[in-house]
Structure formats: C-alpha cells, structure tokens
mmCIF file with all atom_site columns, C-alpha atoms in Angstrom:
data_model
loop_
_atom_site.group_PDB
_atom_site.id
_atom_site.type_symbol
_atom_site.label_atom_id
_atom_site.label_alt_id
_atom_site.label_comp_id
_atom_site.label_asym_id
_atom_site.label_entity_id
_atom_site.label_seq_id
_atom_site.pdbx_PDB_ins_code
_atom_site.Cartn_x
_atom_site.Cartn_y
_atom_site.Cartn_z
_atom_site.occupancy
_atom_site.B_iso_or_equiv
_atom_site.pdbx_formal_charge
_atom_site.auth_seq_id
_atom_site.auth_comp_id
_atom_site.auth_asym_id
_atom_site.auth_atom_id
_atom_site.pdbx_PDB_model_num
ATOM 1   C CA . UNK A 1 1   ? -11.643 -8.776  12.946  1.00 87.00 ? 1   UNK A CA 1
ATOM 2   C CA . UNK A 1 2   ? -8.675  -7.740  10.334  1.00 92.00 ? 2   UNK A CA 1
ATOM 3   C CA . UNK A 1 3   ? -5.841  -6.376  11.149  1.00 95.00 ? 3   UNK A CA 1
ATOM 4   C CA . UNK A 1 4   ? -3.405  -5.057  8.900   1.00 96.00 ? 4   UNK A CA 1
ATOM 5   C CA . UNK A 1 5   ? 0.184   -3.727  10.257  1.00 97.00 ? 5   UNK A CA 1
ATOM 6   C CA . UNK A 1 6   ? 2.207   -1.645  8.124   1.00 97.00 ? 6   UNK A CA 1
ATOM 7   C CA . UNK A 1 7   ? 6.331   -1.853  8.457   1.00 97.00 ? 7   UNK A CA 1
ATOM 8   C CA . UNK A 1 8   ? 8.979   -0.261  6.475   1.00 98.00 ? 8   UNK A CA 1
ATOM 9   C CA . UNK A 1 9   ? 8.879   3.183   6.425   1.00 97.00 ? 9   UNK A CA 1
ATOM 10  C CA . UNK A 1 10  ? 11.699  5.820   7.108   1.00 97.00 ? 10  UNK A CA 1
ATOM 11  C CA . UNK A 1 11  ? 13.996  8.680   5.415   1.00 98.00 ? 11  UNK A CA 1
ATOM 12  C CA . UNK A 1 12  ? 15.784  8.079   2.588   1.00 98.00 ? 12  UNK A CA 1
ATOM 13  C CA . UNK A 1 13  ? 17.339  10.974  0.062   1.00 98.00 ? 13  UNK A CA 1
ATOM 14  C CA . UNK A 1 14  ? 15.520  11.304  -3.209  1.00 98.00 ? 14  UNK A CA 1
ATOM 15  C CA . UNK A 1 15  ? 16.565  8.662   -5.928  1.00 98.00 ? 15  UNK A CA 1
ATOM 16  C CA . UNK A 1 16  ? 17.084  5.964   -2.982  1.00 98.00 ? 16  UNK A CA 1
ATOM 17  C CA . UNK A 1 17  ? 14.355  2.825   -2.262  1.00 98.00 ? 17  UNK A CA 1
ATOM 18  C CA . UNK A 1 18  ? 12.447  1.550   0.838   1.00 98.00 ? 18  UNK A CA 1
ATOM 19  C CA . UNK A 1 19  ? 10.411  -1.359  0.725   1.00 97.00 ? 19  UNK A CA 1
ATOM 20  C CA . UNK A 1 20  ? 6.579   -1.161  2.748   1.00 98.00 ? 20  UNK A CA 1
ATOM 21  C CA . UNK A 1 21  ? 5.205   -4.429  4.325   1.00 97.00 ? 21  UNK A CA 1
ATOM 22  C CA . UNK A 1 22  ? 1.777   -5.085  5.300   1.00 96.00 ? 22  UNK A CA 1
ATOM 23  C CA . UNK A 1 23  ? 1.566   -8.236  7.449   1.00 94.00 ? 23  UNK A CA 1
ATOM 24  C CA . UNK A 1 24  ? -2.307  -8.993  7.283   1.00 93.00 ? 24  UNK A CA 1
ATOM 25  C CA . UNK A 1 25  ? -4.054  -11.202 9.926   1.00 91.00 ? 25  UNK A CA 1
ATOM 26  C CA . UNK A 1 26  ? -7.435  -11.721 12.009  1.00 90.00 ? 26  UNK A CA 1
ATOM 27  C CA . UNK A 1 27  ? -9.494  -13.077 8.629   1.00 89.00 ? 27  UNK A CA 1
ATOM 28  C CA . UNK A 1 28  ? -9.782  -14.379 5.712   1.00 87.00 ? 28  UNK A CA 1
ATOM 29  C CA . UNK A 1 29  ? -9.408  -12.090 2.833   1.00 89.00 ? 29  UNK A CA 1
ATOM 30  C CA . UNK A 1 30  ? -8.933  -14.525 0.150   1.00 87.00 ? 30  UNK A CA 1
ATOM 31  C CA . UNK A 1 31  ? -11.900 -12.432 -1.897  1.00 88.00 ? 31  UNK A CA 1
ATOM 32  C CA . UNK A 1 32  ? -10.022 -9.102  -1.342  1.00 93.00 ? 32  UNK A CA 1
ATOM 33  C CA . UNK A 1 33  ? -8.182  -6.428  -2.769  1.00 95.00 ? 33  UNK A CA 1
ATOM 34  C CA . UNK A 1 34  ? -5.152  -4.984  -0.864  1.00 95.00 ? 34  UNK A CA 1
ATOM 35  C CA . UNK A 1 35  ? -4.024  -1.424  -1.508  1.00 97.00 ? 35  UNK A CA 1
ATOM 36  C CA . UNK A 1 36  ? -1.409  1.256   -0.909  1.00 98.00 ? 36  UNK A CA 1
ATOM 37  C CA . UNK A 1 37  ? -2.694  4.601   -0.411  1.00 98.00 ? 37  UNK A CA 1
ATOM 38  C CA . UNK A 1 38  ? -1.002  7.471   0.865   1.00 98.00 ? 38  UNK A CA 1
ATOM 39  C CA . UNK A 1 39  ? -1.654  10.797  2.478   1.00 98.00 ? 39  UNK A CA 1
ATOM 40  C CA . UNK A 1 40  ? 0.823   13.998  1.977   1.00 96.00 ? 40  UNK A CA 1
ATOM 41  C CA . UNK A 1 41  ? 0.954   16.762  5.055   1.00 92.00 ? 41  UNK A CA 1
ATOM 42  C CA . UNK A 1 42  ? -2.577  18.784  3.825   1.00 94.00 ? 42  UNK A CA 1
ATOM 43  C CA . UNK A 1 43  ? -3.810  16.569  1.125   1.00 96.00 ? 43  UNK A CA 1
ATOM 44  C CA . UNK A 1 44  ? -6.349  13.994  0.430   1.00 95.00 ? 44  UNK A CA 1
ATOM 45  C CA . UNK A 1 45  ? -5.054  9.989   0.350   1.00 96.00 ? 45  UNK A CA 1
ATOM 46  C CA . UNK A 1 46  ? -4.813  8.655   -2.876  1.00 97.00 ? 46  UNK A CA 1
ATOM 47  C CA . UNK A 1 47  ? -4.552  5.277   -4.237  1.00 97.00 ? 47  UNK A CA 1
ATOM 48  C CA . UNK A 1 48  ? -1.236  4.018   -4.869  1.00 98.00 ? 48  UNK A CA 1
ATOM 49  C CA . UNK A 1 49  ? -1.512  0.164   -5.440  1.00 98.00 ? 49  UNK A CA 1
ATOM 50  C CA . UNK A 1 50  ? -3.358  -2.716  -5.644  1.00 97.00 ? 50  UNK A CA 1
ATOM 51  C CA . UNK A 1 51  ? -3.125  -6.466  -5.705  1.00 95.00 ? 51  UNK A CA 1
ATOM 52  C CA . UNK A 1 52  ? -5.050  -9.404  -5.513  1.00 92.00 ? 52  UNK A CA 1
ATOM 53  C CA . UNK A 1 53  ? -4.831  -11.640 -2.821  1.00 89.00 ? 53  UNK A CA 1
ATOM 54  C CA . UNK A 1 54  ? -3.937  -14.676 -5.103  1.00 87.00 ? 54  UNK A CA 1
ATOM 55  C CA . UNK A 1 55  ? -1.835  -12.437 -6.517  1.00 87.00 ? 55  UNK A CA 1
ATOM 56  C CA . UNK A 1 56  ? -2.642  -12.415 -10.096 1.00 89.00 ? 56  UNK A CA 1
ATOM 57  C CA . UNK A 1 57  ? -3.535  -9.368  -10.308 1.00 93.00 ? 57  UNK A CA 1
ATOM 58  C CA . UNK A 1 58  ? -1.848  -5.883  -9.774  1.00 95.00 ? 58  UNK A CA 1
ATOM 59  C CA . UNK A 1 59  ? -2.524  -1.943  -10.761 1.00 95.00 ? 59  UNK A CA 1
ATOM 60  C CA . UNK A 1 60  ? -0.302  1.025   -10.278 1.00 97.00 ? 60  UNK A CA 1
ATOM 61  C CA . UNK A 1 61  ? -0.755  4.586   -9.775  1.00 97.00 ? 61  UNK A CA 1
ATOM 62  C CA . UNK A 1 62  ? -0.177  6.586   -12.786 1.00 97.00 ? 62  UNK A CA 1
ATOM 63  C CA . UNK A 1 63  ? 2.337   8.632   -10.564 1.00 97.00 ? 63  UNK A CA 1
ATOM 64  C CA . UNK A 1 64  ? 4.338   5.446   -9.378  1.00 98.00 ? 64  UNK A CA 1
ATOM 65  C CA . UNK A 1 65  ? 4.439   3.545   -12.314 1.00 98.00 ? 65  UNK A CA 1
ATOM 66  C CA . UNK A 1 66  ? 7.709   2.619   -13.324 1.00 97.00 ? 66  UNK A CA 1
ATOM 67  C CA . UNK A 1 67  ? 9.130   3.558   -9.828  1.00 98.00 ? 67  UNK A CA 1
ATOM 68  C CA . UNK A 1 68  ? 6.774   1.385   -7.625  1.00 98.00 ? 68  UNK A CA 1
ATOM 69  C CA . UNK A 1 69  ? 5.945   -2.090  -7.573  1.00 97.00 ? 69  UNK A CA 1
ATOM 70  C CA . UNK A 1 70  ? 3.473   -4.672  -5.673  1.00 96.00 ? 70  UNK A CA 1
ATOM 71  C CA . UNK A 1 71  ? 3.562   -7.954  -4.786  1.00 93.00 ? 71  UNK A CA 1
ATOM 72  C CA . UNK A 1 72  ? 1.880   -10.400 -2.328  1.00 90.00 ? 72  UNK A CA 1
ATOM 73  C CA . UNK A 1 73  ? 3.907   -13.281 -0.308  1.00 83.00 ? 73  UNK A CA 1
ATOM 74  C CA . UNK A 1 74  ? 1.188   -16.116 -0.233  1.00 71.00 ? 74  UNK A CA 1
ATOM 75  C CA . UNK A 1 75  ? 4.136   -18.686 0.827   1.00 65.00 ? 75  UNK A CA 1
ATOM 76  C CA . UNK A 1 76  ? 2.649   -19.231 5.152   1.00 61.00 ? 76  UNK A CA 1
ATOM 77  C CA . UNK A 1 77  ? 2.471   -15.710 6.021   1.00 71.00 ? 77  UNK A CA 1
ATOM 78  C CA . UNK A 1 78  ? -0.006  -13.068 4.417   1.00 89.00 ? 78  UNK A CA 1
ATOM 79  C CA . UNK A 1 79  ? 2.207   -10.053 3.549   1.00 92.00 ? 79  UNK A CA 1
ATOM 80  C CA . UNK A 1 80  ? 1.762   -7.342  0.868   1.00 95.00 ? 80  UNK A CA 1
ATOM 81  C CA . UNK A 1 81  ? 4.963   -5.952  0.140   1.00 96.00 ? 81  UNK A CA 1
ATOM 82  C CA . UNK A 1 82  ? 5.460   -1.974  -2.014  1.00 98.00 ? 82  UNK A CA 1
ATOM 83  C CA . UNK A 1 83  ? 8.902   -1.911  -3.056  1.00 98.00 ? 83  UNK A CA 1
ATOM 84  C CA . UNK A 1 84  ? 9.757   2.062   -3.680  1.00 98.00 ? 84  UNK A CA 1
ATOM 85  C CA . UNK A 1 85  ? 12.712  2.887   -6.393  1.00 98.00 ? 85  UNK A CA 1
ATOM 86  C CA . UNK A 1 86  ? 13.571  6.337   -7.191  1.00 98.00 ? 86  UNK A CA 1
ATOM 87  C CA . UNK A 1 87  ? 11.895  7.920   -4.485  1.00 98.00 ? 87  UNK A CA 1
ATOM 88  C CA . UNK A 1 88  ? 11.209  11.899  -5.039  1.00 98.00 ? 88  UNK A CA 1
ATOM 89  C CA . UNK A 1 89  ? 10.555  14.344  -2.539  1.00 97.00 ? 89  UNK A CA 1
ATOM 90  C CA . UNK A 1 90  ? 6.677   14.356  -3.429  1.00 97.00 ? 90  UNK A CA 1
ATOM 91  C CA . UNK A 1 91  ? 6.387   10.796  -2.196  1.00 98.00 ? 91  UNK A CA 1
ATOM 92  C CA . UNK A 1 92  ? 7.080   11.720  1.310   1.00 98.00 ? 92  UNK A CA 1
ATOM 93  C CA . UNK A 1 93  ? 3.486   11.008  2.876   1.00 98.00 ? 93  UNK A CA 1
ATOM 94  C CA . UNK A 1 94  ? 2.049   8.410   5.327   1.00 98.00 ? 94  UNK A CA 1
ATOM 95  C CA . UNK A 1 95  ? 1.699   5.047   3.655   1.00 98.00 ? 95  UNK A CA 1
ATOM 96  C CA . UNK A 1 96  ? -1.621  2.633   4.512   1.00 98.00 ? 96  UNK A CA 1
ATOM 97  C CA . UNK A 1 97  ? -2.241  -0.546  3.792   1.00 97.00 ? 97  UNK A CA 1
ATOM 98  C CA . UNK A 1 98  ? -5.892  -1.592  2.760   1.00 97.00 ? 98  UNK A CA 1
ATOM 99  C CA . UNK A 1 99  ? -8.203  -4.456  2.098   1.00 96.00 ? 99  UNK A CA 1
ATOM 100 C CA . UNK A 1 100 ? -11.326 -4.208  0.138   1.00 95.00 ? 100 UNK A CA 1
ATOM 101 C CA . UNK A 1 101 ? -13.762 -6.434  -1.482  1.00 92.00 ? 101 UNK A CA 1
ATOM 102 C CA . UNK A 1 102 ? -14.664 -3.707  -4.197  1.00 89.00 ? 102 UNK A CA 1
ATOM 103 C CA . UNK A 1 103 ? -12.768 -2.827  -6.705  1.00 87.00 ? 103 UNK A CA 1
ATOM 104 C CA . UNK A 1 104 ? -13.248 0.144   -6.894  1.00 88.00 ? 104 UNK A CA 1
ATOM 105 C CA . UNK A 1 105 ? -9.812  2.714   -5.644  1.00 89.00 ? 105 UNK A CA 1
ATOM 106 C CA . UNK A 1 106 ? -12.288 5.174   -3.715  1.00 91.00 ? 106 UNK A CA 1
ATOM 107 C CA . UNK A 1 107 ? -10.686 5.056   0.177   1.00 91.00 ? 107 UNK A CA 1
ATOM 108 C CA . UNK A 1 108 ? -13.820 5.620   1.046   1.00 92.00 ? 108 UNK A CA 1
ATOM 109 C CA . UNK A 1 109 ? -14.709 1.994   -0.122  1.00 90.00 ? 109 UNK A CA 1
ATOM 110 C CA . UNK A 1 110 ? -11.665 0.526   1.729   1.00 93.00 ? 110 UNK A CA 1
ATOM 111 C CA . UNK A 1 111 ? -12.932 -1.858  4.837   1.00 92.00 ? 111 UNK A CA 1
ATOM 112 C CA . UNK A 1 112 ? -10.124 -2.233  6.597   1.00 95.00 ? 112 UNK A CA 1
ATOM 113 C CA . UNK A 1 113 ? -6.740  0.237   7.136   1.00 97.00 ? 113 UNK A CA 1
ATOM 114 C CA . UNK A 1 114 ? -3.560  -0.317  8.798   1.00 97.00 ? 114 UNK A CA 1
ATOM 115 C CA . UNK A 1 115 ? -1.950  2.644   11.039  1.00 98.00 ? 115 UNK A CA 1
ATOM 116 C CA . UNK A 1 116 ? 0.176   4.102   8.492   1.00 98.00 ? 116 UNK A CA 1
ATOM 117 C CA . UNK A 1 117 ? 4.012   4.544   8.089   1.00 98.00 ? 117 UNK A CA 1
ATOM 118 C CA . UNK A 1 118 ? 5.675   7.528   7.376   1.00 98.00 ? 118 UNK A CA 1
ATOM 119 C CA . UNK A 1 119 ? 7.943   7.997   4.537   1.00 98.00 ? 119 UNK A CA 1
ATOM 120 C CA . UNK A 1 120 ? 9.876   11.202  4.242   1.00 98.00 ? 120 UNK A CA 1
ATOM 121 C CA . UNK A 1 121 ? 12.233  11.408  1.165   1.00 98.00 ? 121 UNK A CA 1
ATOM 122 C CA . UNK A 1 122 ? 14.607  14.343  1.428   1.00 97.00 ? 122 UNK A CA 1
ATOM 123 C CA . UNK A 1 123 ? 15.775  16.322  -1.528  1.00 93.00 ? 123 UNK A CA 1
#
C-alpha cells in the first residue's frame, strides 16, 4: 500500500514562505500524478499542484501561480516538495499530498492522500 507523509507546515505572517514535503513510499508510482490540494476551515479542497513523477511535468493553481511552485526530488528518495512565497492570509488551510493515475484535478479521483499539514498565515 502507498503511503504519503506530509511535513512542513506551520505559522508564518503574510508575505513570508514555508516549504511542504511529501515523502512518498509503500509503491511504485512511477505512472502517477502527485498533487497539492488544500482545504480552508468550511470549504471544499481544491487543487493546488501537480507534478509528474519523472518530473517533467508540472501545473499550478490559478490562485498560486506566481507565488507557489512544485518540484519532485527523484535523486534516492521519493519526495514532492511545494515551496510557498508570499503567503496571504487566504492560504491558511490544511495542505494534502496526493497521488493519482488520472489526470484529471477532481479530489475525488485522487487514490491515495497523506494526513494533511496545517498552514496558518497570519495577517
């Protein structure tokens, strides 16, 4: 079975950065998708980020773009990284990391989720 852990998350005053982790292990997802989504206090999760697992490929959030980016470590250890810049106060929300086979950004299509970590960006 997959496991995905999330790391990184914390407070952090708006305009300041936090890098996310997502250490994945358990399987091979050399076919997949990994994602970034993100739930606010009351609100759905939406998609934040996605790359593929070789690493070629990568897609941003309309509301992150510029601020966020993705990347994949492929170098012994399988770790998805979301660097945050310019964090505002609506980015405060529990962060998951996903894996997916299909491409589509539905989290209802997502097979496997981490735990979460919470970021809370202060104003």
């Amino acid at each position: 079975q997959g496991q995905l852990v999330e790391s990184g998350g914390g407070f952090v005053q708006a305009g300041g950065s936090l890098r996310l982790s997502c250490a994945a292990s358990g399987r091979t997802f050399s076919n997949y998708y990994m994602r970034w989504f993100r739930q606010a206090p009351g609100k759905e999760r939406d998609f934040v980020a996605a790359v593929s697992w070789s690493g070629s490929f990568t897609n941003l959030a309309n509301s992150v773009k510029g601020r966020f980016t993705i990347s994949k470590y492929n170098a012994n250890k399988n770790i998805i990284y979301l660097q945050m810049n310019s964090l505002k106060p609506e980015d405060t929300a529990v962060y998951y990391c996903t894996a997916s086979a299909a491409t589509s950004t539905d989290a209802r299509r997502m097979d496997y989720w981490g735990k979460g970590t919470l970021v809370t960006v202060s104003s």
